[in-house]
CSV table of N, CA and C and ligand atoms in Angstrom, one decimal:
chain,number,residue,atom,x,y,z
P,124,GLU,N,22.3,21.3,24.6
P,124,GLU,CA,20.9,21.1,24.1
P,124,GLU,C,20.0,22.1,24.7
P,125,GLN,N,19.3,22.8,23.8
P,125,GLN,CA,18.3,23.8,24.2
P,125,GLN,C,16.9,23.6,23.7
P,126,VAL,N,16.0,24.2,24.5
P,126,VAL,CA,14.6,24.2,24.1
P,126,VAL,C,14.4,24.9,22.8
P,127,GLU,N,13.7,24.2,21.9
P,127,GLU,CA,13.4,24.8,20.6
P,127,GLU,C,12.0,24.5,20.2
P,128,GLU,N,11.5,25.0,19.1
P,128,GLU,CA,10.1,24.8,18.6
P,128,GLU,C,10.1,24.3,17.2
P,129,THR,N,9.2,23.4,16.9
P,129,THR,CA,9.0,23.0,15.5
P,129,THR,C,7.5,23.1,15.1
P,130,TYR,N,7.4,23.3,13.8
P,130,TYR,CA,6.0,23.4,13.2
P,130,TYR,C,5.6,22.1,12.7
P,131,ILE,N,4.5,21.5,13.2
P,131,ILE,CA,4.0,20.3,12.8
P,131,ILE,C,2.6,20.5,12.2
P,132,MET,N,2.3,20.0,11.0
P,132,MET,CA,1.0,20.2,10.4
P,132,MET,C,0.5,18.9,9.9
P,133,VAL,N,-0.7,18.5,10.4
P,133,VAL,CA,-1.4,17.4,9.8
P,133,VAL,C,-2.1,17.9,8.5
P,134,LYS,N,-1.6,17.2,7.4
P,134,LYS,CA,-2.1,17.6,6.1
P,134,LYS,C,-3.5,17.2,5.8
P,135,PRO,N,-4.1,17.8,4.7
P,135,PRO,CA,-5.5,17.5,4.5
P,135,PRO,C,-5.9,16.0,4.5
P,136,ASP,N,-5.0,15.1,4.0
P,136,ASP,CA,-5.4,13.7,4.0
P,136,ASP,C,-5.4,13.1,5.4
P,137,GLY,N,-4.5,13.6,6.2
P,137,GLY,CA,-4.5,13.2,7.6
P,137,GLY,C,-5.8,13.6,8.4
P,138,VAL,N,-6.2,14.8,8.1
P,138,VAL,CA,-7.4,15.3,8.8
P,138,VAL,C,-8.6,14.5,8.2
P,139,GLN,N,-8.7,14.4,6.9
P,139,GLN,CA,-9.8,13.7,6.3
P,139,GLN,C,-9.9,12.2,6.7
P,140,ARG,N,-8.8,11.6,7.0
P,140,ARG,CA,-8.8,10.2,7.4
P,140,ARG,C,-8.9,10.0,8.9
P,141,GLY,N,-9.1,11.1,9.6
P,141,GLY,CA,-9.3,11.0,11.0
P,141,GLY,C,-8.1,10.6,11.8
P,142,LEU,N,-6.9,11.1,11.4
P,142,LEU,CA,-5.6,10.7,12.0
P,142,LEU,C,-5.1,11.8,13.0
P,143,VAL,N,-5.9,12.8,13.2
P,143,VAL,CA,-5.4,14.0,14.0
P,143,VAL,C,-5.0,13.5,15.4
P,144,GLY,N,-5.9,12.8,16.1
P,144,GLY,CA,-5.7,12.3,17.4
P,144,GLY,C,-4.4,11.4,17.5
P,145,GLU,N,-4.4,10.4,16.6
P,145,GLU,CA,-3.2,9.5,16.5
P,145,GLU,C,-1.9,10.2,16.4
P,146,ILE,N,-1.9,11.3,15.5
P,146,ILE,CA,-0.6,12.0,15.3
P,146,ILE,C,-0.2,12.8,16.5
P,147,ILE,N,-1.2,13.5,17.1
P,147,ILE,CA,-0.9,14.3,18.3
P,147,ILE,C,-0.5,13.4,19.4
P,148,SER,N,-1.1,12.3,19.5
P,148,SER,CA,-0.8,11.4,20.6
P,148,SER,C,0.7,10.9,20.6
P,149,ARG,N,1.2,10.7,19.4
P,149,ARG,CA,2.6,10.3,19.3
P,149,ARG,C,3.6,11.3,19.8
P,150,PHE,N,3.3,12.6,19.5
P,150,PHE,CA,4.2,13.6,20.1
P,150,PHE,C,4.0,13.8,21.6
P,151,GLU,N,2.7,13.6,22.0
P,151,GLU,CA,2.5,13.7,23.5
P,151,GLU,C,3.2,12.6,24.2
P,152,ARG,N,3.0,11.4,23.7
P,152,ARG,CA,3.6,10.2,24.4
P,152,ARG,C,5.1,10.3,24.4
P,153,LYS,N,5.7,10.9,23.4
P,153,LYS,CA,7.2,11.1,23.4
P,153,LYS,C,7.6,12.1,24.5
P,154,GLY,N,6.7,13.0,24.8
P,154,GLY,CA,7.0,13.9,26.0
P,154,GLY,C,7.2,15.4,25.6
P,155,PHE,N,6.9,15.7,24.3
P,155,PHE,CA,7.0,17.1,23.9
P,155,PHE,C,5.8,17.9,24.4
P,156,LYS,N,6.0,19.2,24.4
P,156,LYS,CA,4.9,20.1,24.8
P,156,LYS,C,4.2,20.8,23.7
P,157,LEU,N,2.9,20.7,23.6
P,157,LEU,CA,2.1,21.3,22.6
P,157,LEU,C,2.0,22.8,23.0
P,158,SER,N,2.5,23.7,22.2
P,158,SER,CA,2.4,25.1,22.6
P,158,SER,C,1.5,25.9,21.8
P,159,GLY,N,0.9,25.3,20.7
P,159,GLY,CA,-0.1,26.1,19.9
P,159,GLY,C,-0.8,25.1,18.9
P,160,LEU,N,-2.1,25.4,18.7
P,160,LEU,CA,-2.8,24.5,17.7
P,160,LEU,C,-4.0,25.2,17.1
P,161,LYS,N,-4.1,25.0,15.8
P,161,LYS,CA,-5.4,25.5,15.2
P,161,LYS,C,-5.7,24.7,13.9
P,162,LEU,N,-7.0,24.7,13.6
P,162,LEU,CA,-7.5,24.1,12.4
P,162,LEU,C,-7.8,25.2,11.4
P,163,PHE,N,-7.3,25.1,10.2
P,163,PHE,CA,-7.6,26.1,9.3
P,163,PHE,C,-7.4,25.6,7.8
P,164,ARG,N,-8.0,26.3,6.9
P,164,ARG,CA,-7.8,26.0,5.5
P,164,ARG,C,-6.7,26.9,5.0
P,165,CYS,N,-5.6,26.4,4.6
P,165,CYS,CA,-4.4,27.2,4.2
P,165,CYS,C,-4.6,27.9,2.9
P,166,PRO,N,-4.6,29.3,2.9
P,166,PRO,CA,-4.7,30.0,1.6
P,166,PRO,C,-3.5,29.7,0.7
P,167,ARG,N,-3.7,29.8,-0.6
P,167,ARG,CA,-2.7,29.6,-1.6
P,167,ARG,C,-1.4,30.3,-1.3
P,168,GLU,N,-1.5,31.6,-1.0
P,168,GLU,CA,-0.3,32.5,-0.8
P,168,GLU,C,0.5,31.9,0.4
P,169,LEU,N,-0.2,31.5,1.5
P,169,LEU,CA,0.6,31.0,2.6
P,169,LEU,C,1.2,29.6,2.3
P,170,ALA,N,0.5,28.8,1.5
P,170,ALA,CA,1.1,27.5,1.1
P,170,ALA,C,2.3,27.7,0.3
P,171,GLU,N,2.3,28.7,-0.6
P,171,GLU,CA,3.4,29.0,-1.5
P,171,GLU,C,4.6,29.5,-0.6
P,172,GLU,N,4.3,30.3,0.4
P,172,GLU,CA,5.3,30.8,1.3
P,172,GLU,C,5.9,29.7,2.1
P,173,HIS,N,5.1,28.8,2.6
P,173,HIS,CA,5.5,27.7,3.5
P,173,HIS,C,6.5,26.8,2.7
P,174,TYR,N,6.2,26.5,1.4
P,174,TYR,CA,7.0,25.6,0.6
P,174,TYR,C,7.9,26.3,-0.4
P,175,LYS,N,8.2,27.6,-0.1
P,175,LYS,CA,9.0,28.4,-1.1
P,175,LYS,C,10.3,27.7,-1.5
P,176,ASP,N,10.9,26.9,-0.7
P,176,ASP,CA,12.2,26.3,-1.1
P,176,ASP,C,12.0,25.3,-2.2
P,177,LEU,N,10.7,24.8,-2.4
P,177,LEU,CA,10.5,23.8,-3.4
P,177,LEU,C,9.8,24.4,-4.7
P,178,GLN,N,9.8,25.7,-4.8
P,178,GLN,CA,9.2,26.4,-5.9
P,178,GLN,C,9.5,25.9,-7.3
P,179,SER,N,10.8,25.5,-7.5
P,179,SER,CA,11.3,25.1,-8.8
P,179,SER,C,11.0,23.6,-9.1
P,180,LYS,N,10.5,22.9,-8.1
P,180,LYS,CA,10.3,21.4,-8.3
P,180,LYS,C,9.1,21.2,-9.2
P,181,PRO,N,9.2,20.1,-10.0
P,181,PRO,CA,8.1,19.8,-10.9
P,181,PRO,C,6.8,19.5,-10.2
P,182,PHE,N,6.9,19.0,-9.0
P,182,PHE,CA,5.7,18.6,-8.2
P,182,PHE,C,5.1,19.8,-7.4
P,183,PHE,N,5.7,20.9,-7.5
P,183,PHE,CA,5.2,22.1,-6.7
P,183,PHE,C,3.8,22.4,-6.9
P,184,PRO,N,3.3,22.5,-8.2
P,184,PRO,CA,1.8,22.9,-8.3
P,184,PRO,C,0.9,21.9,-7.7
P,185,LYS,N,1.2,20.6,-7.8
P,185,LYS,CA,0.4,19.5,-7.2
P,185,LYS,C,0.5,19.6,-5.7
P,186,LEU,N,1.6,19.9,-5.2
P,186,LEU,CA,1.8,20.0,-3.7
P,186,LEU,C,1.0,21.2,-3.1
P,187,ILE,N,0.9,22.3,-3.8
P,187,ILE,CA,0.1,23.4,-3.4
P,187,ILE,C,-1.4,23.1,-3.5
P,188,GLU,N,-1.7,22.4,-4.5
P,188,GLU,CA,-3.1,22.0,-4.7
P,188,GLU,C,-3.6,21.1,-3.6
P,189,TYR,N,-2.7,20.2,-3.2
P,189,TYR,CA,-3.0,19.2,-2.1
P,189,TYR,C,-3.1,19.9,-0.8
P,190,ILE,N,-2.1,20.7,-0.5
P,190,ILE,CA,-2.1,21.4,0.8
P,190,ILE,C,-3.3,22.3,1.1
P,191,THR,N,-3.8,22.9,-0.1
P,191,THR,CA,-4.9,23.9,0.1
P,191,THR,C,-6.2,23.2,-0.2
P,192,SER,N,-6.2,21.8,-0.3
P,192,SER,CA,-7.5,21.1,-0.7
P,192,SER,C,-8.5,20.9,0.4
P,193,GLY,N,-8.0,21.1,1.7
P,193,GLY,CA,-9.0,20.9,2.8
P,193,GLY,C,-8.3,21.4,4.0
P,194,PRO,N,-9.0,21.3,5.2
P,194,PRO,CA,-8.4,21.9,6.4
P,194,PRO,C,-7.2,21.1,6.9
P,195,VAL,N,-6.3,21.8,7.5
P,195,VAL,CA,-5.1,21.3,8.1
P,195,VAL,C,-5.1,21.6,9.6
P,196,VAL,N,-4.4,20.8,10.4
P,196,VAL,CA,-4.2,21.1,11.8
P,196,VAL,C,-2.8,21.5,12.0
P,197,CYS,N,-2.6,22.8,12.3
P,197,CYS,CA,-1.2,23.3,12.5
P,197,CYS,C,-0.9,23.5,13.9
P,198,MET,N,0.3,23.1,14.3
P,198,MET,CA,0.7,23.0,15.7
P,198,MET,C,2.2,23.5,15.9
P,199,ALA,N,2.4,24.1,17.0
P,199,ALA,CA,3.8,24.4,17.5
P,199,ALA,C,4.1,23.4,18.6
P,200,TRP,N,5.2,22.7,18.5
P,200,TRP,CA,5.6,21.8,19.6
P,200,TRP,C,7.0,22.2,20.1
P,201,GLU,N,7.1,22.1,21.4
P,201,GLU,CA,8.3,22.7,22.0
P,201,GLU,C,9.0,21.6,22.8
P,202,GLY,N,10.4,21.7,22.9
P,202,GLY,CA,11.1,20.8,23.7
P,202,GLY,C,12.6,20.8,23.3
P,203,VAL,N,13.4,20.1,24.1
P,203,VAL,CA,14.8,19.9,23.8
P,203,VAL,C,14.9,19.0,22.6
P,204,GLY,N,15.6,19.5,21.6
P,204,GLY,CA,15.8,18.6,20.4
P,204,GLY,C,14.6,18.3,19.6
P,205,VAL,N,13.5,19.0,19.8
P,205,VAL,CA,12.2,18.6,19.2
P,205,VAL,C,12.2,18.6,17.7
P,206,VAL,N,13.0,19.5,17.0
P,206,VAL,CA,13.0,19.5,15.6
P,206,VAL,C,13.5,18.2,15.0
P,207,ALA,N,14.7,17.8,15.3
P,207,ALA,CA,15.2,16.5,14.8
P,207,ALA,C,14.4,15.3,15.2
P,208,SER,N,14.0,15.3,16.5
P,208,SER,CA,13.2,14.2,17.0
P,208,SER,C,11.9,14.0,16.3
P,209,ALA,N,11.2,15.2,16.1
P,209,ALA,CA,9.9,15.1,15.4
P,209,ALA,C,10.1,14.5,14.0
P,210,ARG,N,11.2,14.9,13.3
P,210,ARG,CA,11.5,14.3,11.9
P,210,ARG,C,11.6,12.8,12.0
P,211,LYS,N,12.3,12.3,13.1
P,211,LYS,CA,12.4,10.9,13.3
P,211,LYS,C,11.1,10.2,13.5
P,212,LEU,N,10.3,10.8,14.4
P,212,LEU,CA,8.9,10.3,14.6
P,212,LEU,C,8.1,10.3,13.4
P,213,ILE,N,8.3,11.2,12.5
P,213,ILE,CA,7.5,11.3,11.2
P,213,ILE,C,8.0,10.3,10.2
P,214,GLY,N,9.3,10.2,10.1
P,214,GLY,CA,9.8,9.2,9.1
P,214,GLY,C,10.1,9.8,7.7
P,215,SER,N,10.7,9.0,6.8
P,215,SER,CA,11.1,9.5,5.5
P,215,SER,C,10.0,10.1,4.7
P,216,THR,N,10.3,11.0,3.8
P,216,THR,CA,9.4,11.7,2.9
P,216,THR,C,8.5,10.7,2.1
P,217,ASN,N,9.2,9.7,1.6
P,217,ASN,CA,8.4,8.6,0.8
P,217,ASN,C,8.0,7.6,1.9
P,218,PRO,N,6.7,7.5,2.1
P,218,PRO,CA,6.2,6.6,3.1
P,218,PRO,C,6.6,5.1,2.9
P,219,LEU,N,6.8,4.7,1.7
P,219,LEU,CA,7.3,3.3,1.4
P,219,LEU,C,8.7,3.1,1.9
P,220,GLN,N,9.5,4.2,2.1
P,220,GLN,CA,10.8,4.1,2.6
P,220,GLN,C,10.9,4.4,4.1
P,221,ALA,N,9.8,4.9,4.7
P,221,ALA,CA,9.7,5.2,6.1
P,221,ALA,C,9.7,4.0,6.9
P,222,GLU,N,10.5,4.0,8.0
P,222,GLU,CA,10.5,2.8,8.9
P,222,GLU,C,9.2,2.5,9.6
P,223,PRO,N,8.8,1.3,9.7
P,223,PRO,CA,7.7,0.9,10.6
P,223,PRO,C,7.9,1.5,12.0
P,224,GLY,N,6.8,2.0,12.6
P,224,GLY,CA,7.0,2.7,13.9
P,224,GLY,C,7.0,4.2,13.7
P,225,THR,N,7.3,4.7,12.5
P,225,THR,CA,7.1,6.1,12.3
P,225,THR,C,5.7,6.4,11.8
P,226,ILE,N,5.3,7.7,11.9
P,226,ILE,CA,4.0,8.1,11.4
P,226,ILE,C,3.8,7.7,10.0
P,227,ARG,N,4.7,8.1,9.1
P,227,ARG,CA,4.5,7.8,7.7
P,227,ARG,C,4.7,6.3,7.4
P,228,GLY,N,5.6,5.7,8.1
P,228,GLY,CA,5.8,4.3,7.9
P,228,GLY,C,4.6,3.4,8.3
P,229,ASP,N,3.9,3.9,9.3
P,229,ASP,CA,2.7,3.2,9.8
P,229,ASP,C,1.4,3.5,9.0
P,230,LEU,N,1.3,4.8,8.6
P,230,LEU,CA,0.0,5.3,8.2
P,230,LEU,C,-0.1,5.8,6.8
P,231,ALA,N,0.9,5.7,6.0
P,231,ALA,CA,0.8,6.3,4.6
P,231,ALA,C,1.5,5.4,3.6
P,232,VAL,N,1.2,5.7,2.3
P,232,VAL,CA,1.8,5.0,1.2
P,232,VAL,C,2.4,5.9,0.2
P,233,GLN,N,1.7,7.0,-0.2
P,233,GLN,CA,2.2,7.9,-1.2
P,233,GLN,C,3.0,9.1,-0.7
P,234,THR,N,4.0,9.5,-1.4
P,234,THR,CA,4.8,10.7,-1.1
P,234,THR,C,3.9,11.9,-1.1
P,235,GLY,N,3.0,12.0,-2.1
P,235,GLY,CA,2.1,13.1,-2.3
P,235,GLY,C,0.9,13.1,-1.3
P,236,ARG,N,0.8,12.1,-0.4
P,236,ARG,CA,-0.2,12.0,0.6
P,236,ARG,C,0.4,11.4,1.9
P,237,ASN,N,1.4,12.2,2.4
P,237,ASN,CA,2.2,11.6,3.5
P,237,ASN,C,1.8,12.2,4.9
P,238,VAL,N,0.6,12.6,5.0
P,238,VAL,CA,-0.2,12.9,6.2
P,238,VAL,C,0.3,14.0,7.2
P,239,VAL,N,1.6,14.3,7.2
P,239,VAL,CA,2.1,15.2,8.2
P,239,VAL,C,3.4,15.9,7.7
P,240,HIS,N,3.5,17.2,8.1
P,240,HIS,CA,4.7,18.0,7.9
P,240,HIS,C,5.4,18.3,9.2
P,241,GLY,N,6.8,18.3,9.1
P,241,GLY,CA,7.6,18.7,10.3
P,241,GLY,C,8.7,19.5,9.8
P,242,SER,N,9.1,20.6,10.5
P,242,SER,CA,10.2,21.5,10.1
P,242,SER,C,11.5,20.8,10.0
P,243,ASP,N,12.4,21.2,9.1
P,243,ASP,CA,13.6,20.5,9.0
P,243,ASP,C,14.8,21.2,9.7
P,244,SER,N,14.6,22.3,10.3
P,244,SER,CA,15.6,23.0,11.1
P,244,SER,C,14.9,23.9,12.1
P,245,PRO,N,15.6,24.3,13.2
P,245,PRO,CA,15.0,25.3,14.1
P,245,PRO,C,14.7,26.6,13.4
P,246,GLU,N,15.5,27.0,12.5
P,246,GLU,CA,15.3,28.3,11.8
P,246,GLU,C,14.0,28.2,11.0
P,247,ASN,N,13.8,27.0,10.2
P,247,ASN,CA,12.6,26.9,9.5
P,247,ASN,C,11.4,26.7,10.4
P,248,GLY,N,11.6,26.1,11.6
P,248,GLY,CA,10.6,26.0,12.6
P,248,GLY,C,10.0,27.3,13.0
P,249,GLN,N,10.9,28.3,13.2
P,249,GLN,CA,10.5,29.6,13.6
P,249,GLN,C,9.8,30.3,12.4
P,250,ARG,N,10.4,30.1,11.2
P,250,ARG,CA,9.8,30.7,10.0
P,250,ARG,C,8.4,30.2,9.7
P,251,GLU,N,8.2,28.8,9.8
P,251,GLU,CA,6.9,28.2,9.5
P,251,GLU,C,5.9,28.5,10.6
P,252,ILE,N,6.3,28.6,11.8
P,252,ILE,CA,5.3,29.0,12.9
P,252,ILE,C,4.9,30.4,12.6
P,253,GLY,N,5.9,31.3,12.2
P,253,GLY,CA,5.6,32.7,11.9
P,253,GLY,C,4.6,32.8,10.7
P,254,THR,N,4.8,32.0,9.7
P,254,THR,CA,3.9,32.2,8.5
P,254,THR,C,2.6,31.5,8.7
P,255,SER,N,2.7,30.2,8.9
P,255,SER,CA,1.4,29.4,8.9
P,255,SER,C,0.7,29.4,10.2
P,256,TYR,N,1.4,29.4,11.3
P,256,TYR,CA,0.6,29.4,12.6
P,256,TYR,C,0.2,30.7,13.1
P,257,LYS,N,1.1,31.7,13.0
P,257,LYS,CA,0.7,33.0,13.6
P,257,LYS,C,-0.1,33.9,12.7
P,258,THR,N,0.0,33.6,11.4
P,258,THR,CA,-0.8,34.5,10.5
P,258,THR,C,-2.3,34.4,10.7
P,259,GLN,N,-2.9,35.5,10.8
P,259,GLN,CA,-4.4,35.6,11.0
P,259,GLN,C,-5.0,35.2,9.7
P,260,VAL,N,-5.9,34.3,9.7
P,260,VAL,CA,-6.7,34.0,8.5
P,260,VAL,C,-8.1,34.3,8.7
P,261,LEU,N,-8.6,35.2,7.9
P,261,LEU,CA,-10.0,35.8,8.2
P,261,LEU,C,-11.1,34.8,7.8
P,262,VAL,N,-10.8,34.0,6.8
P,262,VAL,CA,-11.8,33.0,6.3
P,262,VAL,C,-11.7,31.7,7.2
P,263,PHE,N,-12.6,31.4,8.0
P,263,PHE,CA,-12.4,30.3,8.9
P,263,PHE,C,-13.2,29.0,8.5
P,264,GLN,N,-14.0,29.2,7.4
P,264,GLN,CA,-14.7,28.0,7.0
P,264,GLN,C,-13.8,26.9,6.5
P,265,THR,N,-14.0,25.7,7.0
P,265,THR,CA,-13.1,24.6,6.6
P,265,THR,C,-13.9,23.7,5.7
R,398,LIG,P1,9.4,16.5,3.9
R,398,LIG,O1,7.9,16.7,4.0
R,398,LIG,O2,9.8,15.1,4.3
R,398,LIG,O3,10.2,17.5,4.6
R,398,LIG,P2,10.3,17.8,1.4
R,398,LIG,O4,10.4,19.0,2.3
R,398,LIG,O5,11.4,17.4,0.6
R,398,LIG,O6,9.9,16.6,2.4
R,398,LIG,O7,9.0,18.0,0.5
R,398,LIG,C1,7.8,18.6,1.0
R,398,LIG,C2,6.6,17.8,0.5
R,398,LIG,O8,6.6,17.8,-0.9
R,398,LIG,C3,6.7,16.3,0.8
R,398,LIG,O9,6.2,16.0,2.1
R,398,LIG,C4,5.8,15.7,-0.2
R,398,LIG,C5,6.1,16.6,-1.4
R,398,LIG,N1,7.2,15.9,-2.2
R,398,LIG,C6,8.5,15.9,-2.0
R,398,LIG,N2,9.2,15.2,-2.9
R,398,LIG,C7,8.2,14.8,-3.8
R,398,LIG,C8,8.3,14.1,-5.0
R,398,LIG,N3,9.4,13.6,-5.5
R,398,LIG,N4,7.1,13.8,-5.7
R,398,LIG,C9,5.9,14.3,-5.2
R,398,LIG,N5,5.8,15.0,-4.1
R,398,LIG,C10,6.9,15.3,-3.4
R,399,LIG,MG1,10.5,19.6,4.2
Protein backbone atom coordinates (compact mmCIF):
# COMPACT_ATOMS: atom_id res chain seq x y z
CA GLU A 1 0.00 0.00 0.00
CA GLN A 2 1.39 3.35 -0.97
CA VAL A 3 0.53 6.97 -0.48
CA GLU A 4 -1.52 8.32 -3.37
CA GLU A 5 -3.65 11.36 -4.20
CA THR A 6 -7.24 11.78 -5.28
CA TYR A 7 -9.13 14.71 -6.71
CA ILE A 8 -12.31 15.55 -4.79
CA MET A 9 -14.65 18.27 -6.00
CA VAL A 10 -17.72 19.62 -4.24
CA LYS A 11 -20.04 20.26 -7.19
CA PRO A 12 -22.10 23.46 -7.60
CA ASP A 13 -25.16 22.00 -5.83
CA GLY A 14 -23.02 21.01 -2.83
CA VAL A 15 -21.53 24.50 -2.58
CA GLN A 16 -24.92 26.16 -3.06
CA ARG A 17 -26.54 23.96 -0.39
CA GLY A 18 -23.82 24.76 2.14
CA LEU A 19 -22.38 21.23 2.30
CA VAL A 20 -18.69 22.11 1.87
CA GLY A 21 -17.87 21.83 5.58
CA GLU A 22 -19.81 18.59 5.98
CA ILE A 23 -18.02 16.98 3.03
CA ILE A 24 -14.53 18.13 4.04
CA SER A 25 -15.24 16.97 7.56
CA ARG A 26 -15.94 13.39 6.46
CA PHE A 27 -12.54 13.09 4.75
CA GLU A 28 -10.81 14.74 7.71
CA ARG A 29 -12.47 12.45 10.24
CA LYS A 30 -11.49 9.41 8.19
CA GLY A 31 -7.87 10.55 8.59
CA PHE A 32 -6.81 11.64 5.11
CA LYS A 33 -4.62 14.65 4.53
CA LEU A 34 -5.90 17.71 2.67
CA SER A 35 -3.04 18.75 0.40
CA GLY A 36 -4.72 21.44 -1.74
CA LEU A 37 -7.98 23.38 -1.92
CA LYS A 38 -9.51 26.14 -4.00
CA LEU A 39 -12.89 27.64 -4.86
CA PHE A 40 -13.39 28.45 -8.50
CA ARG A 41 -15.86 28.51 -11.33
CA CYS A 42 -14.86 25.77 -13.77
CA PRO A 43 -14.51 27.03 -17.36
CA ARG A 44 -16.28 24.95 -20.03
CA GLU A 45 -13.00 23.73 -21.62
CA LEU A 46 -11.74 22.42 -18.27
CA ALA A 47 -15.06 20.74 -17.50
CA GLU A 48 -14.97 19.00 -20.90
CA GLU A 49 -11.39 17.87 -20.27
CA HIS A 50 -12.23 16.65 -16.76
CA TYR A 51 -15.16 14.52 -18.03
CA LYS A 52 -13.65 13.61 -21.43
CA ASP A 53 -14.28 9.87 -20.90
CA LEU A 54 -18.03 10.61 -20.89
CA GLN A 55 -18.03 12.71 -24.08
CA SER A 56 -20.22 10.28 -26.02
CA LYS A 57 -22.88 9.89 -23.30
CA PRO A 58 -26.33 11.42 -23.91
CA PHE A 59 -26.17 13.26 -20.58
CA PHE A 60 -22.78 14.90 -21.35
CA PRO A 61 -24.15 18.36 -22.36
CA LYS A 62 -26.29 18.54 -19.20
CA LEU A 63 -23.34 17.39 -17.08
CA ILE A 64 -21.10 20.17 -18.46
CA GLU A 65 -23.87 22.74 -17.98
CA TYR A 66 -24.27 21.63 -14.34
CA ILE A 67 -20.58 21.57 -13.47
CA THR A 68 -20.03 25.04 -14.94
CA SER A 69 -23.20 26.51 -13.40
CA GLY A 70 -21.59 27.85 -10.21
CA PRO A 71 -18.49 27.71 -8.04
CA VAL A 72 -16.97 24.36 -7.11
CA VAL A 73 -14.54 23.51 -4.32
CA CYS A 74 -11.70 21.41 -5.67
CA MET A 75 -9.34 19.55 -3.46
CA ALA A 76 -6.41 17.16 -3.50
CA TRP A 77 -6.51 14.57 -0.71
CA GLU A 78 -3.56 12.36 0.12
CA GLY A 79 -3.12 9.05 1.95
CA VAL A 80 -2.68 5.31 1.72
CA GLY A 81 -5.49 3.89 -0.42
CA VAL A 82 -7.22 7.27 -0.56
CA VAL A 83 -8.60 6.83 -4.10
CA ALA A 84 -10.71 3.73 -3.42
CA SER A 85 -11.54 4.77 0.13
CA ALA A 86 -12.84 8.17 -1.01
CA ARG A 87 -15.10 6.44 -3.55
CA LYS A 88 -16.54 4.37 -0.69
CA LEU A 89 -17.09 7.45 1.46
CA ILE A 90 -18.83 9.14 -1.50
CA GLY A 91 -21.10 6.22 -2.43
CA SER A 92 -22.75 5.11 -5.69
CA THR A 93 -23.25 7.47 -8.62
CA ASN A 94 -27.04 7.29 -8.24
CA PRO A 95 -27.73 8.67 -4.75
CA LEU A 96 -30.87 6.54 -4.43
CA GLN A 97 -28.62 3.48 -4.67
CA ALA A 98 -25.89 4.91 -2.43
CA GLU A 99 -25.70 3.33 1.03
CA PRO A 100 -26.80 5.34 4.05
CA GLY A 101 -23.67 6.63 5.74
CA THR A 102 -22.09 7.66 2.46
CA ILE A 103 -22.06 11.30 1.33
CA ARG A 104 -24.42 10.72 -1.58
CA GLY A 105 -26.51 8.24 0.42
CA ASP A 106 -27.05 10.80 3.17
CA LEU A 107 -27.18 14.08 1.26
CA ALA A 108 -28.45 13.61 -2.30
CA VAL A 109 -31.32 12.26 -4.39
CA GLN A 110 -30.59 12.84 -8.09
CA THR A 111 -27.72 11.42 -10.19
CA GLY A 112 -27.45 14.79 -11.92
CA ARG A 113 -27.12 16.54 -8.52
CA ASN A 114 -24.91 14.15 -6.60
CA VAL A 115 -22.92 16.84 -4.73
CA VAL A 116 -19.38 15.52 -5.03
CA HIS A 117 -16.82 14.05 -7.43
CA GLY A 118 -14.01 11.62 -6.60
CA SER A 119 -11.37 10.17 -8.94
CA ASP A 120 -11.87 6.53 -9.96
CA SER A 121 -8.16 5.55 -10.17
CA PRO A 122 -4.77 6.90 -9.02
CA GLU A 123 -3.98 7.71 -12.69
CA ASN A 124 -7.17 9.75 -13.06
CA GLY A 125 -6.43 11.33 -9.67
CA GLN A 126 -3.15 12.67 -11.05
CA ARG A 127 -4.79 13.69 -14.33
CA GLU A 128 -7.69 15.51 -12.65
CA ILE A 129 -5.48 17.29 -10.11
CA GLY A 130 -3.33 18.35 -13.07
CA THR A 131 -6.23 19.70 -15.11
CA SER A 132 -8.73 21.10 -12.64
CA TYR A 133 -6.67 21.84 -9.55
CA LYS A 134 -3.33 23.04 -10.90
CA THR A 135 -4.63 24.94 -13.90
CA GLN A 136 -4.48 28.69 -13.39
CA VAL A 137 -7.86 30.27 -13.92
CA LEU A 138 -7.64 33.98 -14.50
CA VAL A 139 -11.31 34.77 -13.91
CA PHE A 140 -11.86 34.40 -10.19
CA GLN A 141 -15.38 35.76 -9.89
CA THR A 142 -17.64 33.06 -8.55
P1 LIG B 1 -19.11 9.07 -10.66
O1 LIG B 1 -19.32 10.55 -10.43
O2 LIG B 1 -19.78 8.24 -9.59
O3 LIG B 1 -17.67 8.71 -10.86
P2 LIG B 1 -19.43 8.74 -13.54
O4 LIG B 1 -17.98 9.00 -13.65
O5 LIG B 1 -19.97 7.52 -14.19
O6 LIG B 1 -19.89 8.69 -11.99
O7 LIG B 1 -20.26 9.98 -14.11
C1 LIG B 1 -19.84 11.30 -13.81
C2 LIG B 1 -21.06 12.13 -13.49
O8 LIG B 1 -21.92 12.17 -14.62
C3 LIG B 1 -21.93 11.58 -12.35
O9 LIG B 1 -21.44 11.93 -11.07
C4 LIG B 1 -23.24 12.20 -12.66
C5 LIG B 1 -23.29 12.19 -14.18
N1 LIG B 1 -23.96 10.99 -14.67
C6 LIG B 1 -23.48 9.73 -14.72
N2 LIG B 1 -24.37 8.86 -15.19
C7 LIG B 1 -25.48 9.60 -15.46
C8 LIG B 1 -26.77 9.30 -15.98
N3 LIG B 1 -27.11 8.05 -16.33
N4 LIG B 1 -27.66 10.32 -16.11
C9 LIG B 1 -27.33 11.58 -15.77
N5 LIG B 1 -26.13 11.93 -15.29
C10 LIG B 1 -25.21 10.96 -15.13
MG1 LIG C 1 -16.35 9.13 -12.44
